[in-house]
Short mmCIF file of C-alpha atoms in Angstrom, two decimals:
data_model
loop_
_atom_site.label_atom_id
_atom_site.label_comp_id
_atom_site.label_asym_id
_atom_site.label_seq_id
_atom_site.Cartn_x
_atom_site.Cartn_y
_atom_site.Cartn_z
CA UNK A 1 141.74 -40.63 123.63
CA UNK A 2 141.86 -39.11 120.09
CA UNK A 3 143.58 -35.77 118.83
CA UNK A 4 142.77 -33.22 116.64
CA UNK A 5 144.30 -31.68 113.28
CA UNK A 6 143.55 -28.66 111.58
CA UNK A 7 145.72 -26.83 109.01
CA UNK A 8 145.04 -23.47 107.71
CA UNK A 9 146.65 -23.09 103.97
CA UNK A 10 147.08 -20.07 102.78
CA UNK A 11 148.75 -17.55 100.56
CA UNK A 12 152.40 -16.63 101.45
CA UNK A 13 152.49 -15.52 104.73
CA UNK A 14 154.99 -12.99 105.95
CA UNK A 15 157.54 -14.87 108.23
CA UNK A 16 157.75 -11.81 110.87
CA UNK A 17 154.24 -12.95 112.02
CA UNK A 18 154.47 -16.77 111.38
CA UNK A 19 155.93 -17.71 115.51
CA UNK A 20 153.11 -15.20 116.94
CA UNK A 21 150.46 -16.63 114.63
CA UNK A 22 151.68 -20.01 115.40
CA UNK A 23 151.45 -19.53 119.40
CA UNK A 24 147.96 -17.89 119.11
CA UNK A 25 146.65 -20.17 116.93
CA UNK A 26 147.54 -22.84 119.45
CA UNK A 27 146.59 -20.81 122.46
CA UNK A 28 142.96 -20.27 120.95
CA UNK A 29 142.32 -23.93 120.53
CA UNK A 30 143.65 -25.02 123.99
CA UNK A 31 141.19 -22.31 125.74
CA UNK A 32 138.22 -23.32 123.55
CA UNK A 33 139.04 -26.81 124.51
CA UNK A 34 139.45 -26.68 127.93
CA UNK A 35 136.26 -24.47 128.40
CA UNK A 36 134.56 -27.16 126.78
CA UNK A 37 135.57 -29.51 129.76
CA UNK A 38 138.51 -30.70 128.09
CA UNK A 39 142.38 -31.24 129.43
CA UNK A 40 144.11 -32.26 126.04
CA UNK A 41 147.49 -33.69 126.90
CA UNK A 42 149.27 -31.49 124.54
CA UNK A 43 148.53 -28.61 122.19
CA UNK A 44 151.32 -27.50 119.30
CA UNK A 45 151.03 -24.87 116.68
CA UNK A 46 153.20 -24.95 113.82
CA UNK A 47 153.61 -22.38 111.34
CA UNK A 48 155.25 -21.83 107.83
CA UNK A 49 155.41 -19.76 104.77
CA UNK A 50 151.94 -21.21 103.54
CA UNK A 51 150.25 -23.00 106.59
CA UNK A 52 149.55 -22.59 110.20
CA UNK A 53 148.87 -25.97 111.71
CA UNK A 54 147.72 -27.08 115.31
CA UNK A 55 147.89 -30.83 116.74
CA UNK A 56 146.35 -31.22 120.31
CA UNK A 57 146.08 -34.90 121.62
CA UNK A 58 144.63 -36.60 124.61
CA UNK A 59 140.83 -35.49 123.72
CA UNK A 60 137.96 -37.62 124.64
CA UNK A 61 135.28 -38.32 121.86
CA UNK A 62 132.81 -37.06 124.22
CA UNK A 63 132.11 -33.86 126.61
CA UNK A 64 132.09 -34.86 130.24
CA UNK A 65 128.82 -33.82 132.12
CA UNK A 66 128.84 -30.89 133.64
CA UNK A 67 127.22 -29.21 136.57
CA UNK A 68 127.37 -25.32 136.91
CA UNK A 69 125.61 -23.02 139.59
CA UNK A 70 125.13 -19.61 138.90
CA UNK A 71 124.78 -16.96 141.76
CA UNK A 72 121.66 -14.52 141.79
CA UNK A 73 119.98 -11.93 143.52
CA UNK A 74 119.01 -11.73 147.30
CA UNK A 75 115.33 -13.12 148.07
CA UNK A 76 113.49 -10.44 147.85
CA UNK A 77 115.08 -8.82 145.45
CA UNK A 78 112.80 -6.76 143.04
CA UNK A 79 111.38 -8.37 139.76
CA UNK A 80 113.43 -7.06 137.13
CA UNK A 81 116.96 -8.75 139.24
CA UNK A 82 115.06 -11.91 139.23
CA UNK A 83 113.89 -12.12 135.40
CA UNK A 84 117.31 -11.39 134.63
CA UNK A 85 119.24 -13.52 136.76
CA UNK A 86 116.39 -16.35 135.10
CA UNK A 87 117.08 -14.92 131.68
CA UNK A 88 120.65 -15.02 132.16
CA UNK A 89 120.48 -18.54 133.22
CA UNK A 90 118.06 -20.26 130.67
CA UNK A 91 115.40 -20.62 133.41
CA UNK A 92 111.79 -19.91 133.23
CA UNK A 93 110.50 -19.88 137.11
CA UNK A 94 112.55 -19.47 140.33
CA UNK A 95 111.10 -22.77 141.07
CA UNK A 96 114.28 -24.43 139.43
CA UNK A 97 116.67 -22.49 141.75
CA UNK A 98 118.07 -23.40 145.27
CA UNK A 99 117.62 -21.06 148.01
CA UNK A 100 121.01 -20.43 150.38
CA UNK A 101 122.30 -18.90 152.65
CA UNK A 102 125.56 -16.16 154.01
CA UNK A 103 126.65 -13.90 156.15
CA UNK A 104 124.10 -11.58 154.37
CA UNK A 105 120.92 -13.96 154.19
CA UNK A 106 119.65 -15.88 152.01
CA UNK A 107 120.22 -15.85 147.24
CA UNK A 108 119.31 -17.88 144.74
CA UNK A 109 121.55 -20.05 142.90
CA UNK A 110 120.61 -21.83 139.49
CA UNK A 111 121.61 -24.74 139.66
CA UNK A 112 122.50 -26.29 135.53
CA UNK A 113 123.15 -29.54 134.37
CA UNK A 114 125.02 -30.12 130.96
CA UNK A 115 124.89 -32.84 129.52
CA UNK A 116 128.31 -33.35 127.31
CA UNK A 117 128.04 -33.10 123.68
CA UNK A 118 130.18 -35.30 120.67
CA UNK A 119 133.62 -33.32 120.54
CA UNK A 120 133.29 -32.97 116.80
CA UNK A 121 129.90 -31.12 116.69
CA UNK A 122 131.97 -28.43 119.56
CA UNK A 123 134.88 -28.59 117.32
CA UNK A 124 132.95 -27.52 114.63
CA UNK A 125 131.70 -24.63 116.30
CA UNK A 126 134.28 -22.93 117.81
CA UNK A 127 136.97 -23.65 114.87
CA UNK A 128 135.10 -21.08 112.76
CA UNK A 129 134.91 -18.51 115.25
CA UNK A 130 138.91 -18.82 116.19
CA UNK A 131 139.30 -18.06 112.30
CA UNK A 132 136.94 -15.28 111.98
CA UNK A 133 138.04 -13.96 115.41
CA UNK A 134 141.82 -14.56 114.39
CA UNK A 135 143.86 -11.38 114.66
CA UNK A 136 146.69 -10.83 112.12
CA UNK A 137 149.34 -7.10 112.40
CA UNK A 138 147.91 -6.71 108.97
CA UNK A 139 145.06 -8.65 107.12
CA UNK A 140 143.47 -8.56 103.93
CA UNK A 141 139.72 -9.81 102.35
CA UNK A 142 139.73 -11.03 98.97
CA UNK A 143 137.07 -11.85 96.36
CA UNK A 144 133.39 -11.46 97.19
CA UNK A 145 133.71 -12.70 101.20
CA UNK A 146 134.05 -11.14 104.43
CA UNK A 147 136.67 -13.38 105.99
CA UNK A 148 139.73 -11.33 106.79
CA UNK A 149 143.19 -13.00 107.09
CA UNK A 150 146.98 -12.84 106.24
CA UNK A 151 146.26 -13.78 102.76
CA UNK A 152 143.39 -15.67 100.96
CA UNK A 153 142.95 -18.43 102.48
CA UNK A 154 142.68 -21.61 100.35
CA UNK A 155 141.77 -24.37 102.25
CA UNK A 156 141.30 -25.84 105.81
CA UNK A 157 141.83 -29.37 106.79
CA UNK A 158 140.51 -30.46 109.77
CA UNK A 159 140.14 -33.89 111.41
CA UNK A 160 139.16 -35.64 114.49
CA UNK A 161 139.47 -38.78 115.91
CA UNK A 162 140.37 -40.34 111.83
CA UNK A 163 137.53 -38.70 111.11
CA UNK A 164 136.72 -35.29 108.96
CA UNK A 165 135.22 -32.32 111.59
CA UNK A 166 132.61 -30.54 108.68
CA UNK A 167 131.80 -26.79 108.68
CA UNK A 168 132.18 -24.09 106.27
CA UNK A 169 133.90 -20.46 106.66
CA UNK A 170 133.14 -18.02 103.83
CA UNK A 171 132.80 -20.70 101.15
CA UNK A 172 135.82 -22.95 102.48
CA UNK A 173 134.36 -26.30 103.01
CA UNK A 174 136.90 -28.68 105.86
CA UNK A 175 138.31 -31.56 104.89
CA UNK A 176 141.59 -34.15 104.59
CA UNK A 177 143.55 -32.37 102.31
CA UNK A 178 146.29 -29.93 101.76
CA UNK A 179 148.99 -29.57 99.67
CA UNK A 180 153.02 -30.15 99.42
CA UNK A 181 155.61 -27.61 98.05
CA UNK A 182 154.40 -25.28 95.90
CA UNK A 183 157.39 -26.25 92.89
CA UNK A 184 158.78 -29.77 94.45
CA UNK A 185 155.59 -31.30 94.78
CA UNK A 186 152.60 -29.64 93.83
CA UNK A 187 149.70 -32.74 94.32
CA UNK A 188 147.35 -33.59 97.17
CA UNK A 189 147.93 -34.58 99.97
CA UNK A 190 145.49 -36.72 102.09
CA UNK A 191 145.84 -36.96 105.83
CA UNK A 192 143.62 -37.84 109.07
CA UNK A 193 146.24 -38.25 111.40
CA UNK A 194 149.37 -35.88 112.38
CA UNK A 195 151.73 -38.45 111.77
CA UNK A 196 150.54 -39.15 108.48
CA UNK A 197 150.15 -35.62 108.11
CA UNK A 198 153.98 -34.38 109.18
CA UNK A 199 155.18 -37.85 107.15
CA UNK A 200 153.20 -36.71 103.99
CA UNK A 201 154.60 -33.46 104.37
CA UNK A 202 157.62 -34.40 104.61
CA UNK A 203 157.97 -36.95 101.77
CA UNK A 204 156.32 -33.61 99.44
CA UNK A 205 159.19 -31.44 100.33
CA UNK A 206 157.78 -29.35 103.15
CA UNK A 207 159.17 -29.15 106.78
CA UNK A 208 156.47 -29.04 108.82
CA UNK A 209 158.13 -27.65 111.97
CA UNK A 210 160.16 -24.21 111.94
CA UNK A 211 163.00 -25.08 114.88
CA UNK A 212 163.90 -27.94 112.30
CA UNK A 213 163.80 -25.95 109.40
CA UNK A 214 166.31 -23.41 111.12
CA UNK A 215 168.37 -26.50 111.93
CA UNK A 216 168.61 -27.49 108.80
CA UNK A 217 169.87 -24.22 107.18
CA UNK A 218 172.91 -23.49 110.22
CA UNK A 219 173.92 -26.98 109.93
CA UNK A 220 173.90 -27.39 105.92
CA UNK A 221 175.29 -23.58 105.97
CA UNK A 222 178.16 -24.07 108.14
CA UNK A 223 179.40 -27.03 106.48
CA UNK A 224 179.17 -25.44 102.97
CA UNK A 225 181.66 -22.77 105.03
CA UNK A 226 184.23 -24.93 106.49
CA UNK A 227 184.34 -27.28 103.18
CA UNK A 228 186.14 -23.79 102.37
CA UNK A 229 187.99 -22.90 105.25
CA UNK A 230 185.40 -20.21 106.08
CA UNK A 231 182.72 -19.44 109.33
CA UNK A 232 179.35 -18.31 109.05
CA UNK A 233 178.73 -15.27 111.03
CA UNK A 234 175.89 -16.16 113.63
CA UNK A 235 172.75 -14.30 113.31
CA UNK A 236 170.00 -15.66 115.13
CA UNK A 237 167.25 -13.12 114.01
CA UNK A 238 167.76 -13.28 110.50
CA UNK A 239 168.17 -17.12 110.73
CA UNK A 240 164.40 -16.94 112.41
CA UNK A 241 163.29 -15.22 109.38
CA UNK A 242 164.54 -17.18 106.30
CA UNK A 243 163.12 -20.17 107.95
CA UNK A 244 160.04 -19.21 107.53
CA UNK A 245 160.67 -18.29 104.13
CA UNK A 246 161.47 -21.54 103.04
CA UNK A 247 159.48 -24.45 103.24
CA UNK A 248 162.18 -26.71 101.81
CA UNK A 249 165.56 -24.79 102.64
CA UNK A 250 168.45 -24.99 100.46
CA UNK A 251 171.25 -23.33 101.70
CA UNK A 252 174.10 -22.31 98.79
CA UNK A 253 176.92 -20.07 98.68
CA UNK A 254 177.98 -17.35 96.58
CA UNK A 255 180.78 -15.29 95.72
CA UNK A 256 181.18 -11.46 95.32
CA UNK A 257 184.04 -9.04 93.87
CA UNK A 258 186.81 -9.16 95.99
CA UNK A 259 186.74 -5.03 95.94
CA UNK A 260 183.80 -4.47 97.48
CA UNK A 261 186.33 -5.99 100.97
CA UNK A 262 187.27 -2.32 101.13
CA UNK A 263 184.09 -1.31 102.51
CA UNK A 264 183.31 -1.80 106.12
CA UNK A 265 182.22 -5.46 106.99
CA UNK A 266 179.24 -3.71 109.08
CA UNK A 267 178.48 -2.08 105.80
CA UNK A 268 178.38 -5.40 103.62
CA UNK A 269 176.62 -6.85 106.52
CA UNK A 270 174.03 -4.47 106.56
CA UNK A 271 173.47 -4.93 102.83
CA UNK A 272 173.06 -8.66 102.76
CA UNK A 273 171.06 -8.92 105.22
CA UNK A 274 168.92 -5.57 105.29
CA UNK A 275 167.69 -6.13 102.14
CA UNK A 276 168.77 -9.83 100.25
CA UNK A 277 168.62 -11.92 103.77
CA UNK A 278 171.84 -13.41 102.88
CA UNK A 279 174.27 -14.39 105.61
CA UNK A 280 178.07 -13.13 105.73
CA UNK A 281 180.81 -15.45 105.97
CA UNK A 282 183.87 -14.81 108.03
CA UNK A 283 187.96 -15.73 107.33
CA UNK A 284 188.65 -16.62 110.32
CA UNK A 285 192.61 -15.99 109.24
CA UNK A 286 192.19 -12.58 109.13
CA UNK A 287 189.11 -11.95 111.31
CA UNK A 288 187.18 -9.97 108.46
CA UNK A 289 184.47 -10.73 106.11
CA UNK A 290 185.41 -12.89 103.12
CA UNK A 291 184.08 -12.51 99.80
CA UNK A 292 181.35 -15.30 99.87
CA UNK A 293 177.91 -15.43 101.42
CA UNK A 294 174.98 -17.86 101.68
CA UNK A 295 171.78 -17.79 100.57
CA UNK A 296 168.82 -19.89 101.08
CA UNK A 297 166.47 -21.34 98.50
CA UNK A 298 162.84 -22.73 98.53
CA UNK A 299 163.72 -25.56 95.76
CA UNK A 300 166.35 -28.17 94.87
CA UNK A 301 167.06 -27.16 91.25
CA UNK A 302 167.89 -29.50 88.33
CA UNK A 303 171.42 -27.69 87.80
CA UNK A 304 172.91 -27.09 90.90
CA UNK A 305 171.95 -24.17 91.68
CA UNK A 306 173.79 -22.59 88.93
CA UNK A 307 171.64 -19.86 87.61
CA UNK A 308 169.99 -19.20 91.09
CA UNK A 309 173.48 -18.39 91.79
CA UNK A 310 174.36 -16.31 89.26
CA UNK A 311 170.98 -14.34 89.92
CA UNK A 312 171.89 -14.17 93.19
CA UNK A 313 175.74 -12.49 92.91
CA UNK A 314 173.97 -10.09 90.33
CA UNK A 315 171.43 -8.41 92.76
CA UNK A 316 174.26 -8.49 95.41
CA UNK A 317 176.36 -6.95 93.17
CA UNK A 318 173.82 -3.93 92.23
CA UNK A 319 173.90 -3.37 96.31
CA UNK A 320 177.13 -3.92 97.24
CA UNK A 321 178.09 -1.22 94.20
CA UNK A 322 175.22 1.17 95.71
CA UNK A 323 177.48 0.76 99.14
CA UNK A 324 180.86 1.12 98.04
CA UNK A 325 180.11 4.20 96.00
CA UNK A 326 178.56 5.63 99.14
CA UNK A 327 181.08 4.80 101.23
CA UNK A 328 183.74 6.02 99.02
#
C-alpha cells in the first residue's frame, strides 16, 4: 500500500478559513478516492498560514476492476429511451445489454466492465479539478490565469507512492518541493514522503499541524505567566486564530501603563484581542487584569524579542489610550 501527498502553497491565507479549508480539502480527496474504488486507511488535511496539505495512506498502486450495471428502459420502450439509455452507457447496440425481469416485466441492464487504471494517472485527474472546483468565503485571480483561490497560489507538490503525480493547473507545474518559513528558513525543501515532509518542515521552522501549534503557544504562554506570578486568561477562539497566524509561534509578554487598570478589564479585553490578538493576563491576588499581556510572533529574533516588544506596547498603548479616554 502507498499514500499520497499533496501540498497547496500559497499566499497568506486568512486563519478564519484555514480548519474549514483544511476539512474540505481532505473531504474532496477521500470522495474522489473512494469513487475511484479506493478505501484509503486514513485521510488528514492540515492547514496553515501558507499551505493546505492532505496525507491519505493505505492506497493501492492500482484501481481494482470493476463491474457496474446500469438500469434502462422497459423492452419495448420507444427508440429515443433506448439510444439514450445506450448513449448514456457508452454502448453502441442493445446487443451488449442483458434482458431481466420484475414485478413489471422485463428492462435492460448494461452490463460494464472497468478495467482499473494506475492510481497516479486518476490522481492526476481529479487533483486539478478539486483545485479548480475548490470553494473559498472569498477568493481572488491573479496575473493573466483563471484559477481562483485564497491567494495566488505558488506551487503544488504532489507525490505518490515516492514518486512525483505530474499535471499542470493554470501554469503551476506538480512536483517535490515546497518551502520552509518564510524569515527562519527561506530554501527548498524536497520531500516524497509525509514523514520526510512533516520532518523537513519541521527542521525549517514550520509546524505542520495546527492542534500542535495551539499547544505550543498555551503551554509556552502560561509558563511565561506563572514565571511571574500571573494566569493567562483562557480564550479558546482567539487561541484558534493566532495559530494559524503563526507558522513558528513565539509567544512573549509585554507590559502596559499601569493606568490604563482603571478601565474595565472587559474593556482592555476587548481591545487586545478585538483588534491586536493579544491575550490578557490575570493577578490571580486580586482577581483583575494585570498590566501585562502576551503576544505571539512568527520568528525567533536575534535580540530577544526586544524591539518586537517595544513595537508591540506602542500600538497597545495607542488603543488602550483610545479606550480609557472613552471610557472616561
Amino acid at each position: 500500500m502507498s499514500e499520497l501527498l499533496l501540498e497547496l502553497f500559497s499566499e497568506e491565507i486568512p486563519a478564519r478559513m484555514q480548519g474549514r479549508a483544511a476539512a474540505d480539502l481532505e473531504k474532496a480527496v477521500g470522495k474522489a478516492l473512494m469513487d475511484a474504488g479506493f478505501m484509503p486507511e486514513g485521510v488528514k488535511g492540515f492547514a496553515g498560514p501558507r499551505r493546505l496539505t492532505v496525507a491519505a495512506a493505505g492506497i493501492p498502486a492500482r484501481q481494482p476492476d470493476r463491474r457496474e450495471e446500469k438500469k434502462g428502459p422497459r423492452v419495448g420502450a420507444p427508440d429515443k429511451a433506448v439510444e439514450g439509455f445506450l448513449k448514456s452507457a457508452g454502448l453502441t447496440s442493445l446487443d451488449q445489454c442483458e434482458q431481466r425481469e420484475d414485478k413489471k416485466g422485463a428492462y435492460w441492464v448494461a452490463v460494464i466492465d472497468q478495467k482499473g487504471r494506475d492510481t497516479g494517472e486518476l490522481i492526476a485527474e481529479f487533483i486539478p479539478q478539486i483545485v479548480r472546483g475548490f470553494s473559498w468565503p472569498k477568493s481572488m485571480r491573479w496575473g493573466d490565469g483563471e484559477l481562483r483561490w485564497v491567494r495566488p497560489l505558488h506551487s503544488i507538490l504532489c507525490v505518490f507512492d515516492g514518486e512525483v503525480v505530474n499535471f499542470e493547473i493554470d501554469g503551476i507545474k506538480s512536483g517535490d518541493k515546497t518551502q520552509g518559513h518564510r524569515f527562519l528558513a527561506p530554501g527548498e525543501i524536497q520531500a516524497r514522503s509525509f514523514e520526510s515532509y512533516a520532518a523537513a518542515l519541521k527542521k525549517a521552522k514550520v509546524i505542520l499541524d495546527a492542534e500542535e501549534r495551539k499547544e505550543m503557544i498555551a503551554g509556552d504562554a502560561a509558563t511565561l505567566c506563572r514565571a511571574q506570578g500571573l494566569e493567562l486568561v483562557d480564550d479558546p477562539g482567539l487561541l484558534n486564530e493566532v495559530s494559524g497566524l503563526a507558522e513558528w509561534p513565539v509567544p512573549m509578554m509585554g507590559s502596559f501603563d499601569e493606568k490604563f487598570l482603571s478601565v474595565p478589564d472587559e474593556v482592555l479585553t476587548a481591545s487586545m484581542r478585538g483588534h491586536q490578538k493579544y491575550f490578557s493576563v490575570k493577578d490571580p491576588e486580586i482577581g483583575r487584569l494585570a498590566n501585562k499581556f502576551v503576544y505571539v510572533a512568527n520568528i525567533e529574533a536575534p535580540d530577544g524579542g526586544a524591539a518586537m516588544r517595544e513595537g508591540y506596547e506602542r500600538v497597545l498603548t495607542a488603543r488602550l489610550s483610545d479606550a480609557w479616554f472613552l471610557y472616561n
